[in-house]
GROMACS .gro file of C-alpha atoms in nm:
model
  153
    1MET     CA    1  -0.952   0.840  -0.130
    2LYS     CA    2  -0.679   0.603  -0.236
    3ARG     CA    3  -0.555   0.331  -0.011
    4LYS     CA    4  -0.165   0.337  -0.031
    5ALA     CA    5   0.077   0.093   0.132
    6ILE     CA    6   0.438   0.062   0.158
    7PHE     CA    7   0.619  -0.279   0.109
    8PRO     CA    8   0.942  -0.249   0.290
    9GLY     CA    9   1.250  -0.476   0.272
   10THR     CA   10   1.602  -0.500   0.146
   11PHE     CA   11   1.500  -0.683  -0.174
   12ASP     CA   12   1.860  -0.810  -0.235
   13PRO     CA   13   1.746  -0.939  -0.467
   14PHE     CA   14   1.367  -0.917  -0.521
   15THR     CA   15   1.220  -1.266  -0.548
   16ILE     CA   16   0.920  -1.453  -0.673
   17GLY     CA   17   0.804  -1.439  -0.312
   18HIS     CA   18   0.809  -1.065  -0.314
   19TYR     CA   19   0.641  -1.038  -0.647
   20SER     CA   20   0.346  -1.274  -0.504
   21LEU     CA   21   0.311  -1.041  -0.206
   22VAL     CA   22   0.294  -0.738  -0.430
   23LYS     CA   23   0.032  -0.902  -0.672
   24ARG     CA   24  -0.191  -1.006  -0.369
   25SER     CA   25  -0.150  -0.668  -0.184
   26LEU     CA   26  -0.288  -0.491  -0.488
   27LYS     CA   27  -0.616  -0.647  -0.416
   28LEU     CA   28  -0.632  -0.468  -0.087
   29VAL     CA   29  -0.494  -0.142  -0.170
   30ASP     CA   30  -0.464   0.100  -0.471
   31GLU     CA   31  -0.091   0.187  -0.461
   32ILE     CA   32   0.225   0.020  -0.331
   33VAL     CA   33   0.557   0.187  -0.280
   34ILE     CA   34   0.824  -0.081  -0.272
   35ALA     CA   35   1.048   0.057  -0.023
   36ILE     CA   36   1.412  -0.050  -0.028
   37GLY     CA   37   1.546   0.002   0.323
   38ILE     CA   38   1.917   0.100   0.331
   39ASN     CA   39   2.099  -0.070   0.625
   40ASP     CA   40   2.457   0.036   0.623
   41ALA     CA   41   2.551  -0.247   0.874
   42LYS     CA   42   2.434  -0.516   0.609
   43LYS     CA   43   2.668  -0.606   0.311
   44SER     CA   44   2.447  -0.611   0.017
   45TYR     CA   45   2.501  -0.807  -0.314
   46PHE     CA   46   2.325  -0.532  -0.517
   47SER     CA   47   2.363  -0.162  -0.466
   48PRO     CA   48   2.044   0.013  -0.365
   49GLU     CA   49   2.042   0.203  -0.702
   50LYS     CA   50   2.068  -0.131  -0.891
   51ARG     CA   51   1.794  -0.286  -0.677
   52ILE     CA   52   1.556   0.017  -0.765
   53GLU     CA   53   1.648  -0.012  -1.131
   54MET     CA   54   1.563  -0.379  -1.148
   55ILE     CA   55   1.229  -0.350  -0.961
   56GLN     CA   56   1.127  -0.040  -1.154
   57SER     CA   57   1.212  -0.214  -1.477
   58LEU     CA   58   0.987  -0.508  -1.370
   59TYR     CA   59   0.686  -0.285  -1.293
   60LYS     CA   60   0.748  -0.015  -1.563
   61ASP     CA   61   0.404  -0.069  -1.714
   62ASP     CA   62   0.215  -0.061  -1.365
   63ASN     CA   63   0.142   0.294  -1.254
   64ARG     CA   64   0.016   0.167  -0.930
   65ILE     CA   65   0.372   0.082  -0.806
   66THR     CA   66   0.657   0.291  -0.734
   67VAL     CA   67   1.000   0.211  -0.604
   68ALA     CA   68   1.215   0.411  -0.370
   69SER     CA   69   1.489   0.382  -0.110
   70TYR     CA   70   1.488   0.514   0.247
   71ASN     CA   71   1.718   0.536   0.543
   72CYS     CA   72   1.485   0.631   0.839
   73LEU     CA   73   1.222   0.449   1.047
   74THR     CA   74   0.977   0.272   0.812
   75VAL     CA   75   0.670   0.435   0.976
   76ASP     CA   76   0.834   0.776   0.898
   77PHE     CA   77   0.891   0.668   0.549
   78ALA     CA   78   0.536   0.556   0.524
   79LYS     CA   79   0.395   0.885   0.662
   80ASP     CA   80   0.623   1.097   0.433
   81ASN     CA   81   0.474   0.909   0.136
   82GLY     CA   82   0.119   0.930   0.251
   83ALA     CA   83   0.071   0.556   0.321
   84ASP     CA   84  -0.154   0.423   0.582
   85PHE     CA   85  -0.046   0.067   0.558
   86ILE     CA   86   0.270  -0.144   0.565
   87VAL     CA   87   0.264  -0.463   0.398
   88ARG     CA   88   0.461  -0.754   0.543
   89GLY     CA   89   0.483  -1.127   0.440
   90ILE     CA   90   0.575  -1.417   0.660
   91ARG     CA   91   0.698  -1.756   0.560
   92SER     CA   92   0.706  -1.924   0.911
   93VAL     CA   93   0.591  -1.917   1.281
   94ASN     CA   94   0.939  -1.768   1.342
   95ASP     CA   95   0.871  -1.468   1.131
   96PHE     CA   96   0.548  -1.397   1.301
   97GLU     CA   97   0.662  -1.305   1.659
   98TYR     CA   98   0.905  -1.047   1.512
   99GLU     CA   99   0.648  -0.906   1.273
  100LYS     CA  100   0.393  -0.871   1.533
  101THR     CA  101   0.614  -0.686   1.768
  102ILE     CA  102   0.725  -0.440   1.493
  103ALA     CA  103   0.359  -0.403   1.378
  104ASP     CA  104   0.239  -0.325   1.731
  105MET     CA  105   0.518  -0.063   1.784
  106ASN     CA  106   0.465   0.100   1.442
  107ARG     CA  107   0.079   0.132   1.505
  108LYS     CA  108   0.149   0.278   1.871
  109ILE     CA  109   0.401   0.537   1.755
  110SER     CA  110   0.244   0.636   1.413
  111GLY     CA  111  -0.105   0.493   1.376
  112VAL     CA  112   0.026   0.316   1.056
  113GLU     CA  113  -0.140  -0.030   1.041
  114THR     CA  114   0.046  -0.337   0.915
  115PHE     CA  115  -0.115  -0.613   0.732
  116ILE     CA  116   0.050  -0.951   0.700
  117LEU     CA  117   0.006  -1.192   0.417
  118PHE     CA  118   0.122  -1.549   0.453
  119THR     CA  119   0.358  -1.652   0.184
  120GLU     CA  120   0.212  -1.911  -0.049
  121PRO     CA  121   0.312  -2.280   0.054
  122GLU     CA  122   0.520  -2.334  -0.265
  123LEU     CA  123   0.721  -2.032  -0.206
  124THR     CA  124   0.818  -2.060   0.156
  125HIS     CA  125   1.167  -2.192   0.071
  126VAL     CA  126   1.242  -1.889  -0.146
  127SER     CA  127   1.457  -1.608   0.029
  128SER     CA  128   1.680  -1.333  -0.100
  129THR     CA  129   1.956  -1.471   0.148
  130ILE     CA  130   1.943  -1.808  -0.046
  131VAL     CA  131   1.928  -1.645  -0.382
  132ARG     CA  132   2.235  -1.414  -0.302
  133GLU     CA  133   2.411  -1.738  -0.204
  134LEU     CA  134   2.334  -1.910  -0.525
  135LEU     CA  135   2.439  -1.590  -0.720
  136LYS     CA  136   2.771  -1.591  -0.530
  137PHE     CA  137   2.849  -1.923  -0.670
  138ASP     CA  138   2.727  -1.855  -1.020
  139HIS     CA  139   2.405  -2.069  -1.004
  140ASP     CA  140   2.104  -1.999  -1.217
  141VAL     CA  141   1.851  -1.827  -1.004
  142SER     CA  142   1.591  -1.781  -1.280
  143GLN     CA  143   1.320  -1.976  -1.106
  144PHE     CA  144   1.344  -1.793  -0.796
  145ILE     CA  145   1.312  -1.426  -0.944
  146PRO     CA  146   1.022  -1.277  -1.133
  147GLU     CA  147   0.998  -1.359  -1.505
  148GLY     CA  148   1.136  -1.069  -1.700
  149MET     CA  149   1.345  -0.918  -1.412
  150ASN     CA  150   1.703  -0.859  -1.527
  151LEU     CA  151   1.972  -0.900  -1.268
  152ASN     CA  152   2.228  -0.745  -1.515
  153ILE     CA  153   2.084  -0.401  -1.564
   0.00000   0.00000   0.00000
């Protein structure tokens, strides 16, 4: 039986930190769905369709990875996609409390387990929020996004 996980987030944009988590998660599971959560309350830089396109293009040669968007509870999306795991990354102790609370609730209501990977120390400063800010002011962000990812798709 294949072990399948979802990796949820807004991925606006997908960064080298996200890329690292996917790569490391594939040592633990057979398949990953990169799940782009749609939050109408958040103002995004890239449309959901654009984010899907950019990430799909990055992983076009890896059949273990699919990309989809969702607008429901993450655990419902996981169940609908046959995933038993949720992958999350944390950069700091501040992230831990929030992620633990959500993981406990998700397990309680659905049985879906969350596994947390700590961000590699050299990537803890990288966040989509900061990358968006740099993009807004026309700064080069190539060092913060995966090599080969095209932001102009």
